[in-house]
């Protein structure tokens, strides 16, 4: 596994998200707490809503279009909704956000 | 022949190495100990109790002269090591060379000094050793001190000095204290306790410059222009491993001196321990792993088997009266679940983090008695599945009770105001209930509480329940969301009554059962806080729906619509040209005239928003707030300017109203209209607030709707001048802002409080009308501004991706 530095944690607002663009689609990087980040596909499986624009709470995000809630740990939709988003390994080191490069390259190589 | 061991640095880690070696193999080594400080090993983590006066220096000395003498350790204190010659295996001290067979480097760490202008002034110190501590102890009640850094060390320094009566201000760059060990809720409680001790705390504060006078520190200047005067400035912003000597020696270093699991450096005869080392990418600041390292190093030097393994850590703050505990990992890692417990009446907060049936992290504030039990579960990796339901209540409790939903109300002090309309506090109501008022009607009759606008009804009922227990049956009510048992009305009253001014305060004091709310309650709480405390509370964009965060309406394909404001529906050829140019330039697929008398540009890409706004701004166009729970438009007809039936200047009044109200946030969207005569071409009587002009003045009516419900407005009053009409509109808007439930349109709020109540507030009681207008104006001093211009100026880069891999050439 190799890691790609995508930016500093301060560039993502607390309980907010930023986008990473790749050849195949966008990945949302969520900051759920001062030093806690998650990465997942930006697109809601329901109607394609941009998850990076959703409200981030606990370790979940709510899609801005129709309020589907996803657990960022598992990618599973919560409550009555059924669906899943892809999640990607991401970690923090000295304030830098490191995204697993398979999230970027595997998809573009496929 | 005895081997020769040299140790560089007499700190807590190397002290433990020496204890281990001299205990297990007293005759194996001739030992020489260098130390740059002119003394031996003392317990550095007890400097805080020395500072606060709870201990003396003598009490924290770990190794005194006699200890070193007994063990035959040659002490070279106050002597700097200038060089290590690895070829000759000699340590070169300032006063002579010492040969070694084995060497232990324990050079510790250096405090990090932020290179602010003025950092080298006299009176700017770190918090690291006894000399620093002494300087702080010299401060007294006549002195002011600023501490930069709201971490463990900074807060201990602040509390220690505050205990001597010093006027202390802590400046912290992050949003809450001790963010590495605590989450927001615990950070909020800690801040509250420290403020109770008289310590001032500035969060999200950026230091800009240290100001001096004749070479001595005078004040700290923040980047918002605030000047904090001080006689001493303490920087406690972290430590950096001290690797200078190791680097000169040619040892492998990264952030610290690289060591393996046996604490061996890249040289087979040189070990390193303590804060100067880096092991598996980590550096160390807390004492527990340092002791582990020391033990391993001691064994390795004696050729015994031993490996250093990193473990979970726990933290306690050594400040009397601030009872906090944090352990393990509550920040990172997938597949986790939170258990949160809050008891507002005792100021208790506990949060456990569980992963795969094991406890991996714990944060506690106010009641930390079970801390070591939880820490044990974390270290041992105990399977907690069986006790998950009751885990948070600790080892003593295995019942299965849950938090009491009434505890927030029970915790209120008697003087807390429950009914804002009639100024009735909790004590009055409890007294009335005790005197025999057994239901809501009786309480209303005897105290007037909840007898006016009625929004505090839920709280009065809870007081009946708390006071009478099972003797009162609570009607079922709808809580805001799953995070709380309280209703919107309860929360609004409590935010005011308890003066809660941050989201963290609401979550804690009102017993939220989630760490930071959800998409339902967060926008509501954010609105209530900014409406009630316009100056003290800062709007949180992350608690807003995307439209209000990005100041544009999201469309089903993820693009946005952009609607510039047209005051009163009036525009100019220049504005229309700018809109047309923007539509061309940004490939806007649809241009539509809206029902609010302006033009909608639909299908703008999210990352183009700041660009199109910037272009529109240049033509004088500002945000139309077409996305907001706030003032949308004031629709007008042409009035006396052109119309042969017009009785007043309806267009002019509409523009004045829009310029007065724009930017304000309300519980739901707010639409106005002004018609120039009773023919009502502006459709004023189906708006939230409508004005119909007549010959004798202005008829103001409220509570109309033309959406899911269609309603005609009800008459509020008629006034004779334009100025008075504007005042009445401001006052009724403010009353709705202060009392309305989030997402209730004005007519729903009107249905709850009743027209009679509104008339009493804004028509009959002129003093009250003035007060409402003044509060509205105060809020507008913050919010009457163009958010587009502000985002173009300050946040434009956040509209683009943080990283873009599509720009790289394909391989």
PDB file of C-alpha atoms in Angstrom, chain A residues 4-8 10-23 29 31-32 34-38 47 50 52-59 62 64-65 67 69 71 73-74 92 94 97 99 104, chain B residues 174-176 179 184 255 330-338 351 507 515-519 522-523 540 542-546 549-550 554-556 558 560 607 797-806 808 810:
ATOM      1  CA  UNK A   4      -0.460   9.929  -1.586  1.00  0.00           C
ATOM      2  CA  UNK A   5      -0.326  13.259   0.204  1.00  0.00           C
ATOM      3  CA  UNK A   6      -3.458  15.161  -0.840  1.00  0.00           C
ATOM      4  CA  UNK A   7      -3.245  18.167   1.473  1.00  0.00           C
ATOM      5  CA  UNK A   8      -3.245  19.500   5.018  1.00  0.00           C
ATOM      6  CA  UNK A  10      -6.676  22.431   7.965  1.00  0.00           C
ATOM      7  CA  UNK A  11      -7.811  22.627   4.347  1.00  0.00           C
ATOM      8  CA  UNK A  12     -10.840  20.514   5.245  1.00  0.00           C
ATOM      9  CA  UNK A  13     -13.294  22.255   7.590  1.00  0.00           C
ATOM     10  CA  UNK A  14     -14.182  20.463  10.826  1.00  0.00           C
ATOM     11  CA  UNK A  15     -17.309  18.370  10.143  1.00  0.00           C
ATOM     12  CA  UNK A  16     -16.945  19.161   6.461  1.00  0.00           C
ATOM     13  CA  UNK A  17     -15.450  17.604   3.349  1.00  0.00           C
ATOM     14  CA  UNK A  18     -13.361  18.327   0.278  1.00  0.00           C
ATOM     15  CA  UNK A  19     -13.208  16.653  -3.111  1.00  0.00           C
ATOM     16  CA  UNK A  20     -10.387  14.714  -4.706  1.00  0.00           C
ATOM     17  CA  UNK A  21     -10.789  14.439  -8.477  1.00  0.00           C
ATOM     18  CA  UNK A  22      -9.600  11.295 -10.224  1.00  0.00           C
ATOM     19  CA  UNK A  23      -9.926  10.064 -13.806  1.00  0.00           C
ATOM     20  CA  UNK A  29     -12.476  13.352   2.061  1.00  0.00           C
ATOM     21  CA  UNK A  31     -13.103  15.484   8.485  1.00  0.00           C
ATOM     22  CA  UNK A  32     -15.318  14.142  11.257  1.00  0.00           C
ATOM     23  CA  UNK A  34     -10.141  17.591  14.807  1.00  0.00           C
ATOM     24  CA  UNK A  35      -7.861  14.710  13.827  1.00  0.00           C
ATOM     25  CA  UNK A  36     -10.157  12.183  12.156  1.00  0.00           C
ATOM     26  CA  UNK A  37     -10.586  11.751   8.412  1.00  0.00           C
ATOM     27  CA  UNK A  38     -12.462   9.360   6.147  1.00  0.00           C
ATOM     28  CA  UNK A  47     -29.665   9.556  -7.096  1.00  0.00           C
ATOM     29  CA  UNK A  50     -22.679  14.874  -3.981  1.00  0.00           C
ATOM     30  CA  UNK A  52     -19.078  15.990   0.052  1.00  0.00           C
ATOM     31  CA  UNK A  53     -21.801  18.655   0.261  1.00  0.00           C
ATOM     32  CA  UNK A  54     -23.671  16.784   3.009  1.00  0.00           C
ATOM     33  CA  UNK A  55     -23.850  17.491   6.728  1.00  0.00           C
ATOM     34  CA  UNK A  56     -21.171  15.491   8.577  1.00  0.00           C
ATOM     35  CA  UNK A  57     -22.140  14.209  12.033  1.00  0.00           C
ATOM     36  CA  UNK A  58     -20.537  11.618  14.295  1.00  0.00           C
ATOM     37  CA  UNK A  59     -18.844   9.338  11.765  1.00  0.00           C
ATOM     38  CA  UNK A  62     -26.139  12.837   5.192  1.00  0.00           C
ATOM     39  CA  UNK A  64     -27.838  16.707   0.590  1.00  0.00           C
ATOM     40  CA  UNK A  65     -30.387  15.568  -1.985  1.00  0.00           C
ATOM     41  CA  UNK A  67     -31.132  12.718   3.388  1.00  0.00           C
ATOM     42  CA  UNK A  69     -27.262   8.707   5.876  1.00  0.00           C
ATOM     43  CA  UNK A  71     -21.735   5.312   8.060  1.00  0.00           C
ATOM     44  CA  UNK A  73     -16.683   3.360   8.655  1.00  0.00           C
ATOM     45  CA  UNK A  74     -18.531   0.764   6.623  1.00  0.00           C
ATOM     46  CA  UNK A  92      -3.158  11.492   9.001  1.00  0.00           C
ATOM     47  CA  UNK A  94       1.847  15.311  11.008  1.00  0.00           C
ATOM     48  CA  UNK A  97      -3.844  13.750   4.786  1.00  0.00           C
ATOM     49  CA  UNK A  99      -4.903   8.726   0.750  1.00  0.00           C
ATOM     50  CA  UNK A 104      -6.747   6.938  -7.290  1.00  0.00           C
TER      51      UNK A 104
ATOM     52  CA  UNK B 174      -7.714  25.315  17.865  1.00  0.00           C
ATOM     53  CA  UNK B 175     -11.467  25.290  18.437  1.00  0.00           C
ATOM     54  CA  UNK B 176     -11.281  23.508  21.784  1.00  0.00           C
ATOM     55  CA  UNK B 179      -7.769  18.691  21.165  1.00  0.00           C
ATOM     56  CA  UNK B 184     -15.247  18.947  21.886  1.00  0.00           C
ATOM     57  CA  UNK B 255      11.899  13.360  13.537  1.00  0.00           C
ATOM     58  CA  UNK B 330     -10.871   7.979  20.008  1.00  0.00           C
ATOM     59  CA  UNK B 331      -9.767   9.695  16.865  1.00  0.00           C
ATOM     60  CA  UNK B 332      -8.838   7.280  14.110  1.00  0.00           C
ATOM     61  CA  UNK B 333      -9.795   3.917  12.691  1.00  0.00           C
ATOM     62  CA  UNK B 334     -12.656   2.360  10.747  1.00  0.00           C
ATOM     63  CA  UNK B 335     -15.533   0.205  12.021  1.00  0.00           C
ATOM     64  CA  UNK B 336     -16.237   1.968  15.292  1.00  0.00           C
ATOM     65  CA  UNK B 337     -19.185   2.729  17.519  1.00  0.00           C
ATOM     66  CA  UNK B 338     -19.638   5.430  20.154  1.00  0.00           C
ATOM     67  CA  UNK B 351     -17.592   8.738  25.740  1.00  0.00           C
ATOM     68  CA  UNK B 507     -24.970  19.176  23.513  1.00  0.00           C
ATOM     69  CA  UNK B 515     -21.151  13.261  20.020  1.00  0.00           C
ATOM     70  CA  UNK B 516     -22.188  16.178  17.780  1.00  0.00           C
ATOM     71  CA  UNK B 517     -25.793  15.920  16.703  1.00  0.00           C
ATOM     72  CA  UNK B 518     -27.143  14.946  13.295  1.00  0.00           C
ATOM     73  CA  UNK B 519     -28.370  16.521  10.076  1.00  0.00           C
ATOM     74  CA  UNK B 522     -27.516  20.703  13.837  1.00  0.00           C
ATOM     75  CA  UNK B 523     -29.082  23.293  11.472  1.00  0.00           C
ATOM     76  CA  UNK B 540     -21.196  27.364  11.716  1.00  0.00           C
ATOM     77  CA  UNK B 542     -20.813  22.947   8.655  1.00  0.00           C
ATOM     78  CA  UNK B 543     -24.132  22.858  10.479  1.00  0.00           C
ATOM     79  CA  UNK B 544     -25.979  24.191   7.481  1.00  0.00           C
ATOM     80  CA  UNK B 545     -27.630  22.500   4.572  1.00  0.00           C
ATOM     81  CA  UNK B 546     -25.471  22.743   1.446  1.00  0.00           C
ATOM     82  CA  UNK B 549     -23.253  26.752   3.167  1.00  0.00           C
ATOM     83  CA  UNK B 550     -22.533  27.443  -0.501  1.00  0.00           C
ATOM     84  CA  UNK B 554     -28.171  22.645  -5.344  1.00  0.00           C
ATOM     85  CA  UNK B 555     -29.959  21.012  -8.304  1.00  0.00           C
ATOM     86  CA  UNK B 556     -30.659  17.363  -8.895  1.00  0.00           C
ATOM     87  CA  UNK B 558     -25.249  18.520  -8.360  1.00  0.00           C
ATOM     88  CA  UNK B 560     -26.199  25.065  -8.588  1.00  0.00           C
ATOM     89  CA  UNK B 607     -16.340  25.285  -8.681  1.00  0.00           C
ATOM     90  CA  UNK B 797     -10.305  27.948  -2.998  1.00  0.00           C
ATOM     91  CA  UNK B 798     -12.655  25.737  -0.947  1.00  0.00           C
ATOM     92  CA  UNK B 799     -15.021  25.543  -3.922  1.00  0.00           C
ATOM     93  CA  UNK B 800     -12.447  23.568  -5.900  1.00  0.00           C
ATOM     94  CA  UNK B 801     -11.052  20.100  -5.205  1.00  0.00           C
ATOM     95  CA  UNK B 802      -8.348  19.685  -2.548  1.00  0.00           C
ATOM     96  CA  UNK B 803      -6.420  17.519  -5.022  1.00  0.00           C
ATOM     97  CA  UNK B 804      -6.926  16.872  -8.712  1.00  0.00           C
ATOM     98  CA  UNK B 805      -5.384  13.771 -10.273  1.00  0.00           C
ATOM     99  CA  UNK B 806      -7.134  14.312 -13.586  1.00  0.00           C
ATOM    100  CA  UNK B 808      -1.713  14.661 -14.404  1.00  0.00           C
ATOM    101  CA  UNK B 810      -1.998   9.828 -18.371  1.00  0.00           C
TER     102      UNK B 810
END
